[in-house]
C-alpha positions as protocol buffer text, in pm:
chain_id: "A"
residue {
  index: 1
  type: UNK
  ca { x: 5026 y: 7897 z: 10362 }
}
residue {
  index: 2
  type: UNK
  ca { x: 5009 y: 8258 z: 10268 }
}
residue {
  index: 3
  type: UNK
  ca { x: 5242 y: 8516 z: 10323 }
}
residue {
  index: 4
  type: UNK
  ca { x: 5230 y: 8848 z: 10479 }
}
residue {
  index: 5
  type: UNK
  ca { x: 5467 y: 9074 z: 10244 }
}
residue {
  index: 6
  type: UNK
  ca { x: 5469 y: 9482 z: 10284 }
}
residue {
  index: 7
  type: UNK
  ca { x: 5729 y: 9652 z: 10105 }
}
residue {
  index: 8
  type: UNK
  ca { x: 5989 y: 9787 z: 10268 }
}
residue {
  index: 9
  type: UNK
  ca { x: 6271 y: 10010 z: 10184 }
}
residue {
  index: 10
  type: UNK
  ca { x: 6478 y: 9772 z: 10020 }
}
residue {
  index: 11
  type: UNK
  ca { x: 6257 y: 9653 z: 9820 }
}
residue {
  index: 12
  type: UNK
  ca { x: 6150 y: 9981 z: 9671 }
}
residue {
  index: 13
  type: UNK
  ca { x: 6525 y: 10022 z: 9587 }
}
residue {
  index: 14
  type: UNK
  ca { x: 6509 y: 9680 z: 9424 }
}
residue {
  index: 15
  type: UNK
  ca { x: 6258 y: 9710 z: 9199 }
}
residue {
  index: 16
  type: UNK
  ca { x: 6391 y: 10078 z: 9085 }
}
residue {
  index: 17
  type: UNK
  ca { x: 6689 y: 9903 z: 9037 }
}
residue {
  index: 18
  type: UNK
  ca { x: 6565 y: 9640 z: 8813 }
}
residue {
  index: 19
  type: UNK
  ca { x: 6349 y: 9926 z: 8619 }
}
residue {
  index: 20
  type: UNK
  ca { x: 6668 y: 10061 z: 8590 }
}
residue {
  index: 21
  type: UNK
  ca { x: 6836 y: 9734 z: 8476 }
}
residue {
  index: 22
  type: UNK
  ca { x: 6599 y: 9650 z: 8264 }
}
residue {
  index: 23
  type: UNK
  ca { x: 6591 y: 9932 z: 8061 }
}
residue {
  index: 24
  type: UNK
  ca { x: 6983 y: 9930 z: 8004 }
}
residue {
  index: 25
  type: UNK
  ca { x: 6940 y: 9555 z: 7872 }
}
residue {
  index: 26
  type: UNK
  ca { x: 6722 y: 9697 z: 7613 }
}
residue {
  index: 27
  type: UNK
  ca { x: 6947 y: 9892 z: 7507 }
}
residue {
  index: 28
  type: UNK
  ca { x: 7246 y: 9706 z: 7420 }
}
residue {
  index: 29
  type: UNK
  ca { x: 7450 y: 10026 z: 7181 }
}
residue {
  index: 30
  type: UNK
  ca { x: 7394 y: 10210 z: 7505 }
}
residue {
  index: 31
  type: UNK
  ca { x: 7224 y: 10441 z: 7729 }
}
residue {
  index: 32
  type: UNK
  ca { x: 7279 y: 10780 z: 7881 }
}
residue {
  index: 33
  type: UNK
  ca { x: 7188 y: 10864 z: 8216 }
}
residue {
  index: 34
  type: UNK
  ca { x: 6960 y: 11152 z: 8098 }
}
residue {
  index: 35
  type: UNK
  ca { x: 6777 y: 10945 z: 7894 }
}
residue {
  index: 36
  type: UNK
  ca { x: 6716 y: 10688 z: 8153 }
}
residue {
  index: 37
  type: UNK
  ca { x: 6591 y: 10937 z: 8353 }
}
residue {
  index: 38
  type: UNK
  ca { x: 6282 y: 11003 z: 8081 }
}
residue {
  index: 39
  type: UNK
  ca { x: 6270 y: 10601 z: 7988 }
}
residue {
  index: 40
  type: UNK
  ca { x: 6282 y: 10539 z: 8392 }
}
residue {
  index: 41
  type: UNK
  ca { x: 6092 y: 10837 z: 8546 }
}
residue {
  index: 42
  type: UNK
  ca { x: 6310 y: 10853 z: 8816 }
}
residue {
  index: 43
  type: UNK
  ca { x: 6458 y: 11174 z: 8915 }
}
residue {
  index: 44
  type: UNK
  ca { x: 6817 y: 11216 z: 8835 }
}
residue {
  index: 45
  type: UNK
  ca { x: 6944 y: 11230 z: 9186 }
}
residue {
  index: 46
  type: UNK
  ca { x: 6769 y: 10884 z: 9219 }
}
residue {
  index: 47
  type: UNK
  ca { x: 6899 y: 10749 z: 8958 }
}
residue {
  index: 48
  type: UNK
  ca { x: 7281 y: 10857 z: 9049 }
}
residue {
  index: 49
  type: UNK
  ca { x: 7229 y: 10678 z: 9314 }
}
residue {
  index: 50
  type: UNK
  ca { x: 7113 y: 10352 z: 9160 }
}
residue {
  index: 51
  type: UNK
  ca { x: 7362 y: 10349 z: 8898 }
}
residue {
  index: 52
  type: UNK
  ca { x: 7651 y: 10368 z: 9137 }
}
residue {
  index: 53
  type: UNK
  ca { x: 7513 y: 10090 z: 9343 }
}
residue {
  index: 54
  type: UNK
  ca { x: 7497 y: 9911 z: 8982 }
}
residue {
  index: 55
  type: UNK
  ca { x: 7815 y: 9990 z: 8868 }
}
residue {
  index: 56
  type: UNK
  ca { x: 7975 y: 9884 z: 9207 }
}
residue {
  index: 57
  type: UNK
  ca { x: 7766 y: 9531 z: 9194 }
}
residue {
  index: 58
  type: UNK
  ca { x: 7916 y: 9449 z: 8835 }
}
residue {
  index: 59
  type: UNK
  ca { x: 7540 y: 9467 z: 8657 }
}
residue {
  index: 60
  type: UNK
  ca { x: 7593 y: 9779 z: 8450 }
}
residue {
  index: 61
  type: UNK
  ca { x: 7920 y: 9967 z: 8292 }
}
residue {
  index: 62
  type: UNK
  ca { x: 7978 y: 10294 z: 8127 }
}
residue {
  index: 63
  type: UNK
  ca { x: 8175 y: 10304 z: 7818 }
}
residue {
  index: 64
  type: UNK
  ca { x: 8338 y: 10568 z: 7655 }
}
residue {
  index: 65
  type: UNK
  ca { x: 8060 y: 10804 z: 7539 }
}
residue {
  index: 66
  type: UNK
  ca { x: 7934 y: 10848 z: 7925 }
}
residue {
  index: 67
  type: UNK
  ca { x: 7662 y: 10550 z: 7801 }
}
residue {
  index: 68
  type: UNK
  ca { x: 7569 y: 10242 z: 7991 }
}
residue {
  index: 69
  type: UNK
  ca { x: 7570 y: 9929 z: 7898 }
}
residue {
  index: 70
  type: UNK
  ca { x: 7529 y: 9570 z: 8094 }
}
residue {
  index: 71
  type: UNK
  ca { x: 7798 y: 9428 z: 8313 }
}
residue {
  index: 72
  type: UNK
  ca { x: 7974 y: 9120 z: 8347 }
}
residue {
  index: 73
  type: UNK
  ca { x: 7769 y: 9014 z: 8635 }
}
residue {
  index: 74
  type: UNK
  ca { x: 7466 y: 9014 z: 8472 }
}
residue {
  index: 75
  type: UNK
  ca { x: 7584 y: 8839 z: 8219 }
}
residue {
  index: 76
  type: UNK
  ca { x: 7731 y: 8545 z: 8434 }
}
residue {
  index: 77
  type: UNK
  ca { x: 7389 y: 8555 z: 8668 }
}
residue {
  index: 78
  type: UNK
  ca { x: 7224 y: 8506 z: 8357 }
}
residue {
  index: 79
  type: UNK
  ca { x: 7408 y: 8142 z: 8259 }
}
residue {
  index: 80
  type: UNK
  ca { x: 7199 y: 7897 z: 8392 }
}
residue {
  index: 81
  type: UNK
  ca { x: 7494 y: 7692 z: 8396 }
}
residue {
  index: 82
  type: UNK
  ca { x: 7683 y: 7909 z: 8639 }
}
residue {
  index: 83
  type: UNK
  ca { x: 7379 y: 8058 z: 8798 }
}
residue {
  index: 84
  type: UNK
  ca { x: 7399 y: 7886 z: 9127 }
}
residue {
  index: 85
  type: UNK
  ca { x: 7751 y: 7923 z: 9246 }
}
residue {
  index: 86
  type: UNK
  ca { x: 7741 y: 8318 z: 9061 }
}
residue {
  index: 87
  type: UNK
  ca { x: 7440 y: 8399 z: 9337 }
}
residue {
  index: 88
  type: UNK
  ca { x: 7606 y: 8229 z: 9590 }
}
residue {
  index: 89
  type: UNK
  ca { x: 7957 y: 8447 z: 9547 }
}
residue {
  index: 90
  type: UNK
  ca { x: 7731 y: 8765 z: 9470 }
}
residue {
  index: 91
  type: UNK
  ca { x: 7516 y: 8681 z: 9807 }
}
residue {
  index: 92
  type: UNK
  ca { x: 7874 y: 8617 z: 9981 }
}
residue {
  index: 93
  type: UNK
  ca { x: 8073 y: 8932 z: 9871 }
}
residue {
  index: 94
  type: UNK
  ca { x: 7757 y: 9172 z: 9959 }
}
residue {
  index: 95
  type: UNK
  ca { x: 7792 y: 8984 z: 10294 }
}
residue {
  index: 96
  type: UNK
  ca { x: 8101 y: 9072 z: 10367 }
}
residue {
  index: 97
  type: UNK
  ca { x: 8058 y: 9416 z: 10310 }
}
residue {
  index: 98
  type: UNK
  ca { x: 7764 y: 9444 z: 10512 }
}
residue {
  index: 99
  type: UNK
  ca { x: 7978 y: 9299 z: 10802 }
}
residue {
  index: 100
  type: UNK
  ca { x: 8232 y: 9563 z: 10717 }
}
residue {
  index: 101
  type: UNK
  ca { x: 7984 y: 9849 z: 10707 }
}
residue {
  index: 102
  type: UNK
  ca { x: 7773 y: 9754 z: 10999 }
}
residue {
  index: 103
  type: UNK
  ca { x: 8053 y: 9599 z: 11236 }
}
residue {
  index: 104
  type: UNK
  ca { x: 7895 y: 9239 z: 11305 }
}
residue {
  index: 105
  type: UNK
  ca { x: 7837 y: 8914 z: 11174 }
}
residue {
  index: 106
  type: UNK
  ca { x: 7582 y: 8904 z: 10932 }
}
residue {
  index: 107
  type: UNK
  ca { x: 7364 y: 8639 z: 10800 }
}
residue {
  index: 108
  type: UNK
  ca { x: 7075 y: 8537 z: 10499 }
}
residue {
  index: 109
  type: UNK
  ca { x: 6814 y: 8328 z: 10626 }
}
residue {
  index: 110
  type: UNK
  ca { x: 6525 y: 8132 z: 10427 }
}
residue {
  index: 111
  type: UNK
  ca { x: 6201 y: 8011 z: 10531 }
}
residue {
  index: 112
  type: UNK
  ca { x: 6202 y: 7647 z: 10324 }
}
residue {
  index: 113
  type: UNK
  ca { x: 5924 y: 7425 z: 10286 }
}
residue {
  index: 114
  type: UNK
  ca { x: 5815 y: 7471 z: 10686 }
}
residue {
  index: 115
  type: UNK
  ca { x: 6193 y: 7543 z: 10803 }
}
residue {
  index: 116
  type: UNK
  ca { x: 6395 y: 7791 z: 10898 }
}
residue {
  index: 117
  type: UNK
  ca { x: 6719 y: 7803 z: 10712 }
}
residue {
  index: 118
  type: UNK
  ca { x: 7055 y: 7982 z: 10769 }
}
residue {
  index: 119
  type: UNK
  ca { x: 7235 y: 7971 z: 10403 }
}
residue {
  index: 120
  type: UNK
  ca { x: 7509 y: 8212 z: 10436 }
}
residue {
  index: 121
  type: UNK
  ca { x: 7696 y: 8444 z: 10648 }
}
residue {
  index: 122
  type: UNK
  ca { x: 7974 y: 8639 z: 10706 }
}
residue {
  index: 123
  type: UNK
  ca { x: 8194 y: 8661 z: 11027 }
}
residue {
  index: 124
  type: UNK
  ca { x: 8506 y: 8735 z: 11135 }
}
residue {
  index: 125
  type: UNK
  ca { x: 8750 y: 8766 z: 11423 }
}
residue {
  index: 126
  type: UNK
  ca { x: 8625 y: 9133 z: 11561 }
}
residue {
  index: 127
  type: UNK
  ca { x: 8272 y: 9026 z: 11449 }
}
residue {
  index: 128
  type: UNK
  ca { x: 8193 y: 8663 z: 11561 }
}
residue {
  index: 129
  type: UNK
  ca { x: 7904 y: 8454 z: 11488 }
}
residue {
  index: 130
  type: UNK
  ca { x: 7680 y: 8357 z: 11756 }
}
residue {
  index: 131
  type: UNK
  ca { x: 7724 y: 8001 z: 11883 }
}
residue {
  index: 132
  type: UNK
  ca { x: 7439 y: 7768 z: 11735 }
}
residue {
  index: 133
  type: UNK
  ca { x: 7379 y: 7603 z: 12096 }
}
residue {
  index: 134
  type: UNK
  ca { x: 7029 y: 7548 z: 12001 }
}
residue {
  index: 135
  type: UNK
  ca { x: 6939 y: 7458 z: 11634 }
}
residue {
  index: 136
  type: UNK
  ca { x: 6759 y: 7746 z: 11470 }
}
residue {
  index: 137
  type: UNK
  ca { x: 6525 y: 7521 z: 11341 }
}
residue {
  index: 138
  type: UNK
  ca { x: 6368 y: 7462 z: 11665 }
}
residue {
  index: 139
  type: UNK
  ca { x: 6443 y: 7822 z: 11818 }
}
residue {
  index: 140
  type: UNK
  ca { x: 6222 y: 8024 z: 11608 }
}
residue {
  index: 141
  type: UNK
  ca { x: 6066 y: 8210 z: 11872 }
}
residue {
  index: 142
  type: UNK
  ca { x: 6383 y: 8330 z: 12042 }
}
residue {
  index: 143
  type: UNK
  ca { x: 6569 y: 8462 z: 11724 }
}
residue {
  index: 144
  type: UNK
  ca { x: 6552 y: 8769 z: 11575 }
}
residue {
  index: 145
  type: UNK
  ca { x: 6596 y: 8557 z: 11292 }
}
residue {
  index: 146
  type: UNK
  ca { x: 6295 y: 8305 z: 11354 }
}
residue {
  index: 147
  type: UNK
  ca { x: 6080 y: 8597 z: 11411 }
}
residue {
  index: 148
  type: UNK
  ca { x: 6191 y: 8808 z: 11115 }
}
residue {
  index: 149
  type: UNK
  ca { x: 6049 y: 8476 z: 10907 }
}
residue {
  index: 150
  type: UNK
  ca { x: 5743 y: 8441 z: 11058 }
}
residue {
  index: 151
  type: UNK
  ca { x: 5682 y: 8753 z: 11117 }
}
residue {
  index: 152
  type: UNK
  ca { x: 5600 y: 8730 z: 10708 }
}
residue {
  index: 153
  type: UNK
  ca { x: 5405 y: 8455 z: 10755 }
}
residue {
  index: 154
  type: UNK
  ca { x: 5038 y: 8474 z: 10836 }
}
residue {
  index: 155
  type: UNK
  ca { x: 4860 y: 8379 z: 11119 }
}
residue {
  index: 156
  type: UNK
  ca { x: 4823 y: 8042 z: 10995 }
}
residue {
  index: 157
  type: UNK
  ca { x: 5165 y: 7970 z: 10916 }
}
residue {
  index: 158
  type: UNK
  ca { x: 5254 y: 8114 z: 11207 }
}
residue {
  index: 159
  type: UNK
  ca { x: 5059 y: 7912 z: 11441 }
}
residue {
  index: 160
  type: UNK
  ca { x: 5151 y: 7571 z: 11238 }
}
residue {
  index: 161
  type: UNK
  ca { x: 5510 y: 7639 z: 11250 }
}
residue {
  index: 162
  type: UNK
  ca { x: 5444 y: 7683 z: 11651 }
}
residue {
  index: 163
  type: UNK
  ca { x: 5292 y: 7361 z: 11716 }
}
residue {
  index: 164
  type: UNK
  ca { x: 5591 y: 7175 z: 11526 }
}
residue {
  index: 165
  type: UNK
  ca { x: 5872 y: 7341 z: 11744 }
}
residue {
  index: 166
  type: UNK
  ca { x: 5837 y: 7350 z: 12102 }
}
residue {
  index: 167
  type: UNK
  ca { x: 5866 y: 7712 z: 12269 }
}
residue {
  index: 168
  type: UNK
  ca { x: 6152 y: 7617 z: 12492 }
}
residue {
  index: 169
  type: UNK
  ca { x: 6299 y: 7855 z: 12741 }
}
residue {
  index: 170
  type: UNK
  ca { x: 6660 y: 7925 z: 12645 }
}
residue {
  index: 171
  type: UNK
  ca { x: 6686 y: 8191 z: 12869 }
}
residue {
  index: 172
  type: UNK
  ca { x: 6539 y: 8362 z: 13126 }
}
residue {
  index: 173
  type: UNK
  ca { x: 6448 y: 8615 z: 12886 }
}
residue {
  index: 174
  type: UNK
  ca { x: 6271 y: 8363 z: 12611 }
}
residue {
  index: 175
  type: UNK
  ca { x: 5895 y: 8438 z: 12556 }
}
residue {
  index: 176
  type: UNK
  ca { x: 5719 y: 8094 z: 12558 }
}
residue {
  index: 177
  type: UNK
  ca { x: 5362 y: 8167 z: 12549 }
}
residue {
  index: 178
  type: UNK
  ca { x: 5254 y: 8117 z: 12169 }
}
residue {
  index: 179
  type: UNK
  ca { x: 4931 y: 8366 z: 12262 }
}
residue {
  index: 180
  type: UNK
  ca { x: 5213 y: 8679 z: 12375 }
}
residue {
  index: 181
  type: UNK
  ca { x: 5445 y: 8602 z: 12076 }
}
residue {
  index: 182
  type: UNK
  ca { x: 5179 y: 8614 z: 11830 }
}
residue {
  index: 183
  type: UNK
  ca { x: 5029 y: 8913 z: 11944 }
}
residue {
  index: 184
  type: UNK
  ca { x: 5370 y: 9100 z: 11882 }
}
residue {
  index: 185
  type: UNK
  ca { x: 5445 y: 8944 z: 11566 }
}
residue {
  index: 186
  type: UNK
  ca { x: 5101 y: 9042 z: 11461 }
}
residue {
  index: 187
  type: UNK
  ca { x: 5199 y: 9408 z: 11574 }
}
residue {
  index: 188
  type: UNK
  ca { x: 5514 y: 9470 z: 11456 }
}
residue {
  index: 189
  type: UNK
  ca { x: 5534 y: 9704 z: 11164 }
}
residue {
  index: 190
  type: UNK
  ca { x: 5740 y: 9553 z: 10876 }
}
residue {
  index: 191
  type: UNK
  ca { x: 5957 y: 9829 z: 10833 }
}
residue {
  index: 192
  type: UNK
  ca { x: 6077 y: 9777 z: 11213 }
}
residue {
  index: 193
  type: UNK
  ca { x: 6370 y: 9560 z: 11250 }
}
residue {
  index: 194
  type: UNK
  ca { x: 6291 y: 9224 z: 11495 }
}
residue {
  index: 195
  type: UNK
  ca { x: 6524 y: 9259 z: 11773 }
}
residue {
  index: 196
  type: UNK
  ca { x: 6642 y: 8947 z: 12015 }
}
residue {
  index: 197
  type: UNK
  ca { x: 6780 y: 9109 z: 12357 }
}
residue {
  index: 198
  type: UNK
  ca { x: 6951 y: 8797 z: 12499 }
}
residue {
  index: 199
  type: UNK
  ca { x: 6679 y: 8570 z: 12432 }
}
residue {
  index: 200
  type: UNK
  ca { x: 6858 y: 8318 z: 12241 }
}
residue {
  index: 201
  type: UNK
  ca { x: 7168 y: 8313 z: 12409 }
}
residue {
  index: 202
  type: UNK
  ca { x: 7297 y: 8515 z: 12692 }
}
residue {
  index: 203
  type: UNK
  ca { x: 7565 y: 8760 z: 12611 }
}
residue {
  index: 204
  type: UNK
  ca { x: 7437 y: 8813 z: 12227 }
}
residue {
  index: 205
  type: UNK
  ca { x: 7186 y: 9038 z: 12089 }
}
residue {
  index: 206
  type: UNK
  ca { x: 7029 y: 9012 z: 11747 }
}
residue {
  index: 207
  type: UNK
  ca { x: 6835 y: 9218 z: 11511 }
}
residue {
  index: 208
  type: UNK
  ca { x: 6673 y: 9130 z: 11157 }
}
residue {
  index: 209
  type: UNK
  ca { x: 6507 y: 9256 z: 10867 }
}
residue {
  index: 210
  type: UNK
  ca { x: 6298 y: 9103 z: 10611 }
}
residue {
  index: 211
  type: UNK
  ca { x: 6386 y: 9073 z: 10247 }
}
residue {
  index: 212
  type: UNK
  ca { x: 6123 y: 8999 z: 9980 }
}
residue {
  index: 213
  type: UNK
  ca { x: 6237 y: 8810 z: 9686 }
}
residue {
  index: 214
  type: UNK
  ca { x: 5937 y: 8653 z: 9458 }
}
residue {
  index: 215
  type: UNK
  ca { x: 5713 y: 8450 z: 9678 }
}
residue {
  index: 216
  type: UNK
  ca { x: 6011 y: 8352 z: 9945 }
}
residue {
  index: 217
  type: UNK
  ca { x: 6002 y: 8508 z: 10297 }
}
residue {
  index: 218
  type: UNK
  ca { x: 6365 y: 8580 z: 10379 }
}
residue {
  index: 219
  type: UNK
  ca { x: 6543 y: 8773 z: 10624 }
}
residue {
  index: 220
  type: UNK
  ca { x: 6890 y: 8943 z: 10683 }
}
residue {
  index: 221
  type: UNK
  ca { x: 7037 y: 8968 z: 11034 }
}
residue {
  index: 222
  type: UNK
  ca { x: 7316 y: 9060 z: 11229 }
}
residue {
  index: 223
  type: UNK
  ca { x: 7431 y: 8959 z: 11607 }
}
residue {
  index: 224
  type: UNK
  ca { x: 7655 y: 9138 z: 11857 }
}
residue {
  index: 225
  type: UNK
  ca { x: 7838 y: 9083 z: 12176 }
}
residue {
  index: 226
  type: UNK
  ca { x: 7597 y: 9247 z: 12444 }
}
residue {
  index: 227
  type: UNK
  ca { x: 7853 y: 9490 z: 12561 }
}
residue {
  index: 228
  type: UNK
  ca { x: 7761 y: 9648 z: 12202 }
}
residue {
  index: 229
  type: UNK
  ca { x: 7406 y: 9635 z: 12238 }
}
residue {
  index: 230
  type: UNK
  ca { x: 7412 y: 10017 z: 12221 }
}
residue {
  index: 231
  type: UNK
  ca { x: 7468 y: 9960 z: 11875 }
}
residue {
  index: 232
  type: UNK
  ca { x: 7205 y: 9743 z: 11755 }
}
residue {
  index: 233
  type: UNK
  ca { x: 6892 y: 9997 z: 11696 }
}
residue {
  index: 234
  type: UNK
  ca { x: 7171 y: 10182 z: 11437 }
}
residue {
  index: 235
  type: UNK
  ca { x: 7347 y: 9874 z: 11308 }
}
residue {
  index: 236
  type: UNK
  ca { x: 6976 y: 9730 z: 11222 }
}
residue {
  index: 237
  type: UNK
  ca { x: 6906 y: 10027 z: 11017 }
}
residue {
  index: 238
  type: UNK
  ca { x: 7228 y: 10014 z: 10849 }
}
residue {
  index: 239
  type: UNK
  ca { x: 7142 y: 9637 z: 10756 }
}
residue {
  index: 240
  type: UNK
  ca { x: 6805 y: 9741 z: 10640 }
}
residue {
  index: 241
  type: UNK
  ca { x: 6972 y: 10036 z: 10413 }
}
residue {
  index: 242
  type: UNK
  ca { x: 7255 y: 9823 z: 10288 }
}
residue {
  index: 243
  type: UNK
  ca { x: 7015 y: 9486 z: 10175 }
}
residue {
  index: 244
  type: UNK
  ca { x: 6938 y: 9631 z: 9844 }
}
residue {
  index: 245
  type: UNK
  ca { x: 7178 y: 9470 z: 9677 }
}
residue {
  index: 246
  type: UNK
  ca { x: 7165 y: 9105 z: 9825 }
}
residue {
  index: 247
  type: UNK
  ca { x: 6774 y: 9172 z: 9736 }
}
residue {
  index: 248
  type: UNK
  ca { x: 6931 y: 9270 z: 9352 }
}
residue {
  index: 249
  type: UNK
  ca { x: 7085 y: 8928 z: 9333 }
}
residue {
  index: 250
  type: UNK
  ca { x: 6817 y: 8740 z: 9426 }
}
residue {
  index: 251
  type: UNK
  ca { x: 6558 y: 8856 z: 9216 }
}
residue {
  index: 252
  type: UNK
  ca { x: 6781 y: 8898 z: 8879 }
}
């Protein structure tokens, strides 16, 4: 199976971020920010902003002389002992913010060996989770989620994931001709979020935005009550802006 990746703008942050990162590590005395600006290339305003989001995330610190030097996080995400349950804090922390800044239950989804898989999220009681009536295994073509994920896949992939999960209709706003959903996965840009207007459940809308990581095709999303579904188009774009540093985390 191959995958479809385009960049988007989380991942540009992420990989200026690890430039970034990187460059600190090699440095282990110290680094000022001018000079990471020359070692880097990136402009200083860029770079600001980087270091902030690296400072807040644990992976860098400034000592005394204004210099920066490698955080604590790093350090732990480093430990392949600890590795595992480190990620799976970081992942859960940058959650919960997200929820915070975006005002709805977020989630991090995986597309595993042929599956679709929902590994964490954050909820809470002014920002509940949408009710998993129908596994979303078998619902990719309903979820903003499910079609987030194959959405990176290509056509291939696509069509074999199809023709091992039946194209139910959940509601009477559910798309279940394989032909029409194609055709608009194949036509959505990658930078636009997936949206799912009561198709999965009525009463909850959905939006979600891919995350590259390596090879995996992942996705963050978020879900709403409808009565908010004014707010999806600029919660989705707050998720997209915000994934940087759950993208950070996975690719340290």
């Amino acid at each position: 199976m191959a995958l479809k990746h385009e960049p988007t703008a989380p991942y540009h942050s992420t990989q200026d971020a690890l430039r970034v990162l990187e460059t600190v590590a090699r440095h282990t005395t110290g680094v000022t920010d001018s000079r990471l600006a020359r070692l880097t290339g990136l402009s200083p305003e860029r770079l600001t902003t980087l270091l902030r989001m690296l400072r807040r995330e644990g992976y860098v610190e400034q000592v005394t002389d204004g210099a920066y030097v490698t955080g604590a996080a790093l350090t732990r995400l480093g430990s392949a002992q600890d590795r595992d349950r480190a990620l799976r804090e970081r992942i859960q922390r940058a959650l919960e913010r997200l929820r915070d800044s975006v005002g709805a239950a977020v989630y991090i989804s995986r597309y595993v060996d042929g599956e679709i898989n929902v590994t964490q999220y954050a909820a809470g009681p002014a920002t509940p989770a949408v009710h998993e009536w129908v596994d979303f295994r078998d619902s990719a073509h309903a979820t903003a989620i499910g079609k987030s994920l194959l959405g990176q896949l290509d056509h291939n992939g696509r069509r074999d994931h199809l023709s091992r999960h039946k194209m139910a209709r959940l509601t009477s706003r559910t798309i279940t001709s394989d032909k029409l959903l194609l055709s608009r996965l194949e036509s959505q840009p990658p930078t636009v979020p997936h949206l799912d207007l009561q198709e999965y459940a009525v009463g909850t809308v959905c939006a979600a935005v891919p995350i590259t990581a390596g090879s995996s095709v992942g996705c963050l999303a978020l879900s709403l009550p409808v009565e908010h579904a004014h707010r999806l188009r600029q919660a989705a774009d707050r998720l997209n802006r915000g994934a940087a540093p759950v993208l950070l985390s996975l690719a340290i």
